[in-house]
mmCIF file of C-alpha atoms in Angstrom:
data_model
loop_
_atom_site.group_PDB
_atom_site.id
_atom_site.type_symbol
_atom_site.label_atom_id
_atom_site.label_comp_id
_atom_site.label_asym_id
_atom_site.label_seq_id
_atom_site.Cartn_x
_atom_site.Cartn_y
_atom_site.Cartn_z
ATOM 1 C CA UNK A 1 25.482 -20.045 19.324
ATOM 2 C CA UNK A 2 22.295 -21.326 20.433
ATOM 3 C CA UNK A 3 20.509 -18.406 20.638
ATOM 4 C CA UNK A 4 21.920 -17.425 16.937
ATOM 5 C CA UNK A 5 20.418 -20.377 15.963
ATOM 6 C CA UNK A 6 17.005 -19.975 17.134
ATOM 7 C CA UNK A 7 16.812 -16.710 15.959
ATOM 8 C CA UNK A 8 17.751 -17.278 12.603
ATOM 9 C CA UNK A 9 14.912 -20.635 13.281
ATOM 10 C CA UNK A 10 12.282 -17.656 13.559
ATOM 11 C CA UNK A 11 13.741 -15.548 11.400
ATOM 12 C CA UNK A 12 13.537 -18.111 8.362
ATOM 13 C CA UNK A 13 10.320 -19.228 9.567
ATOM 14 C CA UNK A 14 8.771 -15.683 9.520
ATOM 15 C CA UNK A 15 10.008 -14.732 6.341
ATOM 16 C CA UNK A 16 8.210 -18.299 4.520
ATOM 17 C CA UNK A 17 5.668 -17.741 6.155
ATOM 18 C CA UNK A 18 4.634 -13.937 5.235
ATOM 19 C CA UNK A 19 5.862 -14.871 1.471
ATOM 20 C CA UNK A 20 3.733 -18.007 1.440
ATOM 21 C CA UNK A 21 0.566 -15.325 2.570
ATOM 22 C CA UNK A 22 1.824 -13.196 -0.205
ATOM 23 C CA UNK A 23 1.318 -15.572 -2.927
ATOM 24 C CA UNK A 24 -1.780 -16.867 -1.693
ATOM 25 C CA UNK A 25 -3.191 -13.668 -0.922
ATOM 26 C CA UNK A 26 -2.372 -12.697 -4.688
ATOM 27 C CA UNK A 27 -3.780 -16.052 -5.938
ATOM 28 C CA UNK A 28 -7.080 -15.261 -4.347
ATOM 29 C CA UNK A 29 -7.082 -11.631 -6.078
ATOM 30 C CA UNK A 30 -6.559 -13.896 -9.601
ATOM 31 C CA UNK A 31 -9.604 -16.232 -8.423
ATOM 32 C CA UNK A 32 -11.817 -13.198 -7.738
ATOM 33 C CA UNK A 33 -11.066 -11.138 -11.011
ATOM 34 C CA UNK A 34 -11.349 -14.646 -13.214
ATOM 35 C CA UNK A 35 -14.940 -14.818 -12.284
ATOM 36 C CA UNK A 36 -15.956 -11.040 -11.502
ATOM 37 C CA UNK A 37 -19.615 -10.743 -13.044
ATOM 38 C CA UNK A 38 -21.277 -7.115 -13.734
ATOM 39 C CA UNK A 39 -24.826 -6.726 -12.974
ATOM 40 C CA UNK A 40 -26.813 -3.701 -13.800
ATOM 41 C CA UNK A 41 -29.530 -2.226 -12.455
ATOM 42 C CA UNK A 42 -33.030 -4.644 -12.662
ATOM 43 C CA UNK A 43 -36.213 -3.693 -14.871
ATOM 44 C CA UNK A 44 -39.821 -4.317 -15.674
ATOM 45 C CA UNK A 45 -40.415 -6.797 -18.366
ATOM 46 C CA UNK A 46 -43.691 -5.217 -18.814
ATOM 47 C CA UNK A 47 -44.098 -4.412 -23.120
ATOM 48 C CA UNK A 48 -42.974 -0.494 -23.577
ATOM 49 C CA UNK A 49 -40.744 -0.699 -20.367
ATOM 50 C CA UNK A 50 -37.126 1.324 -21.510
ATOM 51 C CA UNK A 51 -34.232 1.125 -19.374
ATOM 52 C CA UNK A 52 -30.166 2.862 -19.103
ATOM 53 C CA UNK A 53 -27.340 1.150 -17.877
ATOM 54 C CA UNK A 54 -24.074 3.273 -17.977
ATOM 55 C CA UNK A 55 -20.981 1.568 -16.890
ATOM 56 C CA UNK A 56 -16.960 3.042 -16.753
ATOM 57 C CA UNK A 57 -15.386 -0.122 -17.722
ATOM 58 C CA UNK A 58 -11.900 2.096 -16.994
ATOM 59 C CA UNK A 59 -13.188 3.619 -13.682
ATOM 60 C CA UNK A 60 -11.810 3.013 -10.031
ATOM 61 C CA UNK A 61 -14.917 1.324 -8.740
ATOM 62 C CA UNK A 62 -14.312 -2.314 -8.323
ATOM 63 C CA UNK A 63 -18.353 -2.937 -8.744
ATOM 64 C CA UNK A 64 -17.835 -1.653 -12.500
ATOM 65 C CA UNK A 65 -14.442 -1.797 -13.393
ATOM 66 C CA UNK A 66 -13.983 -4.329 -15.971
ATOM 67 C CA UNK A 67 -11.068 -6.757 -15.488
ATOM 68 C CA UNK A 68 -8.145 -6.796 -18.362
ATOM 69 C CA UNK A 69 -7.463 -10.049 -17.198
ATOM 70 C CA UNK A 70 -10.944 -10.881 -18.622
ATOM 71 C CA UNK A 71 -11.623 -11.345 -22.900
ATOM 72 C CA UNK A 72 -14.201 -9.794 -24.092
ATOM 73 C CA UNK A 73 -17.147 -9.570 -22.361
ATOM 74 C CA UNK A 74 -20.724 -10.649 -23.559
ATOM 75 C CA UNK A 75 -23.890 -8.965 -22.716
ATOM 76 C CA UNK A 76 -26.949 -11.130 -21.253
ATOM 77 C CA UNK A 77 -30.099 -10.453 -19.564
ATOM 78 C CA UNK A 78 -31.749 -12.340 -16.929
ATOM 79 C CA UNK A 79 -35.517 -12.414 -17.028
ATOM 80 C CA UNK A 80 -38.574 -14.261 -17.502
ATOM 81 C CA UNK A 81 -38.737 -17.101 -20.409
ATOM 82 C CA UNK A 82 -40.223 -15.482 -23.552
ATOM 83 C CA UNK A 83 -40.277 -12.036 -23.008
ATOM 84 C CA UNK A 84 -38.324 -10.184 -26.244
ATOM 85 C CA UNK A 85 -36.308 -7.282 -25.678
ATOM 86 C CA UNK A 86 -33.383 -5.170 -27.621
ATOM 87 C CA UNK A 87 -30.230 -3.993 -26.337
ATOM 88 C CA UNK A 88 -28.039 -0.767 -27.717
ATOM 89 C CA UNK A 89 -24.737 -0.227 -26.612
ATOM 90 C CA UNK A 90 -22.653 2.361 -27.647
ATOM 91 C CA UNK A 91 -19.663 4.033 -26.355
ATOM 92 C CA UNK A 92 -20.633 8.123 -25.791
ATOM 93 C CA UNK A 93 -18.425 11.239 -25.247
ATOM 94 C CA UNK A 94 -18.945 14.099 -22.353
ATOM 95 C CA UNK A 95 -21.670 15.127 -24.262
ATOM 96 C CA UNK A 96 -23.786 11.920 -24.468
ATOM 97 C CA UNK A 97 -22.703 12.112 -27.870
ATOM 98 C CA UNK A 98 -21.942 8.393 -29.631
ATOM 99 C CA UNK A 99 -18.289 7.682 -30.716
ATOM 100 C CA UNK A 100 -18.834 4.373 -31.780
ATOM 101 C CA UNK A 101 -21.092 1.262 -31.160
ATOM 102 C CA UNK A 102 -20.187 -1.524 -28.753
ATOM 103 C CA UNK A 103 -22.999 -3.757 -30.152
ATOM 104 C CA UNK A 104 -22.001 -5.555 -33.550
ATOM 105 C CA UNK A 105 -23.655 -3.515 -36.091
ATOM 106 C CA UNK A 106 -25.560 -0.049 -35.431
ATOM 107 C CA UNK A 107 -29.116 -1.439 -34.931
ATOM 108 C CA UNK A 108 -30.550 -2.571 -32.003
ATOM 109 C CA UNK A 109 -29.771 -6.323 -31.227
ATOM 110 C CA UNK A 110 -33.345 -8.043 -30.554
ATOM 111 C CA UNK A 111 -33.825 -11.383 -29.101
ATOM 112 C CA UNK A 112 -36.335 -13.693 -26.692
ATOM 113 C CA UNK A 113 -35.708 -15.393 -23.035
ATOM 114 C CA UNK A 114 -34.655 -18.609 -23.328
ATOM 115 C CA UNK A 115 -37.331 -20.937 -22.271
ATOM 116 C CA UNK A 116 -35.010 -23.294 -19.972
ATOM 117 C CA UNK A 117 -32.402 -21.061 -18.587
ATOM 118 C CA UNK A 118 -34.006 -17.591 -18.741
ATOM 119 C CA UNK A 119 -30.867 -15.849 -20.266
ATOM 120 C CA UNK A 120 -30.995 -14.164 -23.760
ATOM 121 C CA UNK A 121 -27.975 -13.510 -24.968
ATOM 122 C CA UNK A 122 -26.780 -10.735 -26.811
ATOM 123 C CA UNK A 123 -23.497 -10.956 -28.174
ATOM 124 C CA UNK A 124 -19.900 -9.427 -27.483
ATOM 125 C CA UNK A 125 -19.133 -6.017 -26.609
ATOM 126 C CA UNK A 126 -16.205 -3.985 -28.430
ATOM 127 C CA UNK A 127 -13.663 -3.179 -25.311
ATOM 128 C CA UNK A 128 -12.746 0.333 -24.608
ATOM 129 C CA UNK A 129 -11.529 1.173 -20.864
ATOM 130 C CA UNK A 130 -11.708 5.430 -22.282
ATOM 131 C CA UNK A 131 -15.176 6.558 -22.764
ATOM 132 C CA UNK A 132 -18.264 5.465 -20.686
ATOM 133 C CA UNK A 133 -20.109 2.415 -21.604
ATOM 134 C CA UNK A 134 -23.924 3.279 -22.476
ATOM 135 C CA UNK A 135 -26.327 0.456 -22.800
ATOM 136 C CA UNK A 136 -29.998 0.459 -23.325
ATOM 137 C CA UNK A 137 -33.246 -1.919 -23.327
ATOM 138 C CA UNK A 138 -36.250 -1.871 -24.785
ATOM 139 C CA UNK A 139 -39.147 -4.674 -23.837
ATOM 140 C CA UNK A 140 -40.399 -5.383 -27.093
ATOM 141 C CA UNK A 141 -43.036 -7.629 -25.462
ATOM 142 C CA UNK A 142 -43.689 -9.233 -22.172
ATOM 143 C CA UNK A 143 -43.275 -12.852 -20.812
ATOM 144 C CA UNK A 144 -46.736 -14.765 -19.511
ATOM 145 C CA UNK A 145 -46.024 -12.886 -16.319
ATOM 146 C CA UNK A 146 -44.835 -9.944 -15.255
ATOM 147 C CA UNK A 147 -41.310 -9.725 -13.377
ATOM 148 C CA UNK A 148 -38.211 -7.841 -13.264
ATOM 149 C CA UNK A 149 -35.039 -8.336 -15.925
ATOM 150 C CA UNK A 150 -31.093 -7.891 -14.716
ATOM 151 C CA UNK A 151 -28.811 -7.294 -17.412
ATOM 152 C CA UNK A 152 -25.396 -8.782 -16.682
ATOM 153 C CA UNK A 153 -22.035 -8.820 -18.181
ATOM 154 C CA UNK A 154 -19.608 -11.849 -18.323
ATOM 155 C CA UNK A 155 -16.318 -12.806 -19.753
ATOM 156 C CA UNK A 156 -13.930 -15.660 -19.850
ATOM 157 C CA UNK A 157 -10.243 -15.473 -18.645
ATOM 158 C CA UNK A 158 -7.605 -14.689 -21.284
ATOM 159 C CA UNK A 159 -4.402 -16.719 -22.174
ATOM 160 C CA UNK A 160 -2.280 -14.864 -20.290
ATOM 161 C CA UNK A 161 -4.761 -14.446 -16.844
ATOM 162 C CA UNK A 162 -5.117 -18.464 -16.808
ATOM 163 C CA UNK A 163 -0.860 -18.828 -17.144
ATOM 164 C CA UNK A 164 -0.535 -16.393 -14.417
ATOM 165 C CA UNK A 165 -2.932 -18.559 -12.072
ATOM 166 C CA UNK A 166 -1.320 -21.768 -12.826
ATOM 167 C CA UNK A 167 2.258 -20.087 -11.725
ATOM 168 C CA UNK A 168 0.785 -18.240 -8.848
ATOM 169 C CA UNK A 169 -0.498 -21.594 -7.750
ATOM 170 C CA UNK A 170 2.680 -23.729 -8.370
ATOM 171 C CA UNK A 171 4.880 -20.710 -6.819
ATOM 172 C CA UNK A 172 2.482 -21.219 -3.821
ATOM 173 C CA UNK A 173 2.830 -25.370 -3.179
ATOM 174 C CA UNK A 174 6.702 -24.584 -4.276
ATOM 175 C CA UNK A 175 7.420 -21.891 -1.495
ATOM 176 C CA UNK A 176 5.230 -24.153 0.799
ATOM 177 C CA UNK A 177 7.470 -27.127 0.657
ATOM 178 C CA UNK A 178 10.351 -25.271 0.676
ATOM 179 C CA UNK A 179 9.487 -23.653 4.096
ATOM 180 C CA UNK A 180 8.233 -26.817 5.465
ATOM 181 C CA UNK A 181 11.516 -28.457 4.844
ATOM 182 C CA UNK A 182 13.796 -25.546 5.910
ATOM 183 C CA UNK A 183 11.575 -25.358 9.483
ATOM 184 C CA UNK A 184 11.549 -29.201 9.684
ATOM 185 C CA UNK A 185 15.560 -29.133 8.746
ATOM 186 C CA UNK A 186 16.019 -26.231 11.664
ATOM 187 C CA UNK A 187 14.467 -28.012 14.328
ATOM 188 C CA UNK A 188 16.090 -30.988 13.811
ATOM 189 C CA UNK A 189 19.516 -29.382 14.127
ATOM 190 C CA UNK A 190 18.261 -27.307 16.852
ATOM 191 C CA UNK A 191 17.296 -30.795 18.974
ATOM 192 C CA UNK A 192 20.928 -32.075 17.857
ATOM 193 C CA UNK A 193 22.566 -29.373 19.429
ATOM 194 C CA UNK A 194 20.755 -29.563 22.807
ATOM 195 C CA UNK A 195 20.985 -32.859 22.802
ATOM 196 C CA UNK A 196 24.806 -32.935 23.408
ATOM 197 C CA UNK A 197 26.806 -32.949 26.583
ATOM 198 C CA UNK A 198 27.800 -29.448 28.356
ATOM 199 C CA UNK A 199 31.326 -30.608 26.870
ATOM 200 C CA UNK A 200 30.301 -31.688 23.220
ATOM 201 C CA UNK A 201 28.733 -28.537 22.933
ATOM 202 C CA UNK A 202 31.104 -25.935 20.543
ATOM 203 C CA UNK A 203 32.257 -23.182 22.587
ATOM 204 C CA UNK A 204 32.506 -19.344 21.260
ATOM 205 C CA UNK A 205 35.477 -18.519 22.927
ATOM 206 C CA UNK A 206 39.015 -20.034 22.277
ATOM 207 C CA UNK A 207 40.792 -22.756 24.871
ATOM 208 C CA UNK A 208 43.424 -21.717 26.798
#
């Protein structure tokens, strides 16, 4: 009896214990793909300078991949304060063909370094996880010094992606308790029952 006891003690606590590592394992994953940022590949902010940044939004590769958990994502450059550059995006085919602009608008979206934060923003992108994600620059003209631009893309968490947090992390303190009580519960029992006399102590076989 005692030895039932004890293992079903570690068997219980085993069991919490891998499904509590579960959940929080899978509420890290959330955290990380809430605030996954895409950074392209840096360039010259020197006036004339062109530059390519092809993405698979749909592809395996985590470093590309774009979350559906995310909205839709909006297109920014890093760089130095006043420097004006235009950004194409456009969603191409095998070919290098265009099927259809990811930029509001078919011309080129144009716009100047913020002064304070260094960011110019560009705007949303049109989602499409199918076709390869083509975006260009063009430095218009340069900033008072010369220095490299990174393109980045960011989103914000959907509806759904910031419900499935909040129940990841109340599944998590739930299942926590819950095994903290059940252990605490087993022990307790398992102190009562060595605690008793030889003779208190229930016997597995019947009296004669």
């Amino acid at each position: 009896m005692v030895a039932f006891r004890f293992l079903a003690l570690l068997t219980v606590g085993f069991v919490l214990l891998s499904l509590i590592f579960l959940l929080s394992a899978s509420h890290g994953r959330l955290e990380r793909e809430q605030f996954r940022v895409l950074t392209g590949p840096t360039f010259s902010t020197e006036q004339g300078t062109k530059a390519e940044w092809v993405i698979e939004l749909g592809g395996p590769r985590i470093d590309q991949a774009w979350p559906a958990a995310q909205r839709q994502p909006r297109l920014f450059v890093r760089g130095v304060p006043g420097a004006r550059i235009a950004a194409r995006a456009r969603y191409i085919d095998k070919d290098g063909g265009t099927l259809l602009p990811a930029l509001e608008g078919t011309e080129p979206v144009v716009g100047a370094v913020g002064e304070t934060d260094g960011v110019l923003e560009f705007g949303p992108l049109w989602m499409s996880w199918d076709h390869p994600l083509e975006i260009t620059f063009e430095v218009l003209e340069a900033g008072p010094e010369a220095a490299m631009a990174e393109p980045v893309l960011r989103g914000a968490a959907s509806t759904n992606y910031v419900a499935a947090r909040a129940i990841a992390r109340t599944l998590w303190f739930v299942f926590a308790i819950l095994g903290a009580l059940g252990l605490a519960g087993l022990v307790a029992s398992d102190r009562e029952l060595f605690a008793r006399r030889p003779e208190e102590r229930p016997s597995g076989g019947a009296s004669a």
